[in-house]
């Protein structure tokens, strides 16, 4: 019973703190902005599968991140004088 009271008190305080954060109602109309992209993908889907395009984009993303991390590691390696 005491443990239940402590949990209710703790969750009540956490809920009160979370409710202090204001709720921003932002209405962004993405359907109008993304309609040309969807139309382009629709035309592109007639020639190449969208899964192939997503796979290629994923591979390019992974390669770019690998090159970025490699450059960071090489920069750190160059900064260490005793290696």
XYZ file of C-alpha atoms in Angstrom:
83
model
C 0.000 0.000 0.000
C 2.848 2.340 0.832
C 4.660 1.260 -2.326
C 1.546 1.984 -4.387
C 1.315 5.444 -2.839
C 4.964 6.144 -3.701
C 4.429 5.027 -7.303
C 1.321 7.175 -7.671
C 3.142 10.151 -6.180
C 6.169 9.651 -8.438
C 4.110 9.219 -11.602
C 1.913 12.141 -10.604
C 4.933 14.423 -10.260
C 6.375 13.196 -13.568
C 3.006 13.728 -15.262
C 2.758 17.228 -13.816
C 6.230 18.146 -15.087
C 5.444 16.754 -18.541
C 2.171 18.710 -18.643
C 4.113 21.929 -18.004
C 5.672 21.565 -21.463
C 3.475 23.498 -23.894
C 1.758 21.663 -26.717
C 2.586 23.279 -30.037
C -0.084 22.638 -32.629
C 1.743 22.863 -35.936
C -0.273 22.088 -39.036
C 2.083 21.408 -41.898
C 0.470 20.447 -45.158
C 2.963 17.917 -46.468
C 0.549 16.469 -48.996
C 0.852 19.547 -51.177
C 4.629 19.639 -50.824
C 5.215 15.950 -51.477
C 2.712 15.489 -54.306
C 5.321 16.130 -57.050
C 7.672 13.610 -55.439
C 4.923 10.997 -55.383
C 4.067 11.732 -58.988
C 7.726 11.387 -60.021
C 7.991 8.075 -58.154
C 4.836 6.918 -59.896
C 6.368 7.611 -63.307
C 9.685 6.110 -62.259
C 7.932 2.975 -61.010
C 6.877 2.206 -64.582
C 10.538 1.691 -65.533
C 12.345 0.634 -62.338
C 10.979 -0.957 -59.185
C 10.823 1.346 -56.187
C 12.506 -1.377 -54.089
C 15.550 -1.180 -56.360
C 15.676 2.609 -55.981
C 15.396 2.342 -52.188
C 18.147 -0.280 -52.126
C 20.442 1.943 -54.193
C 19.717 4.946 -51.959
C 20.430 2.835 -48.863
C 23.761 1.659 -50.280
C 24.756 5.226 -51.183
C 23.780 6.404 -47.688
C 25.840 3.656 -46.023
C 28.853 4.374 -48.235
C 28.759 8.105 -47.483
C 28.516 7.455 -43.747
C 31.403 4.979 -43.943
C 33.582 7.540 -45.746
C 32.650 10.197 -43.178
C 33.533 7.942 -40.226
C 36.748 6.823 -41.948
C 37.798 10.452 -42.345
C 37.076 11.139 -38.664
C 39.144 8.124 -37.602
C 42.029 9.146 -39.876
C 41.917 12.701 -38.510
C 42.156 11.377 -34.940
C 44.966 9.044 -36.017
C 46.903 11.961 -37.490
C 46.438 14.059 -34.346
C 48.018 11.461 -32.047
C 51.779 12.132 -32.166
C 53.144 8.813 -30.898
C 51.483 6.547 -33.467
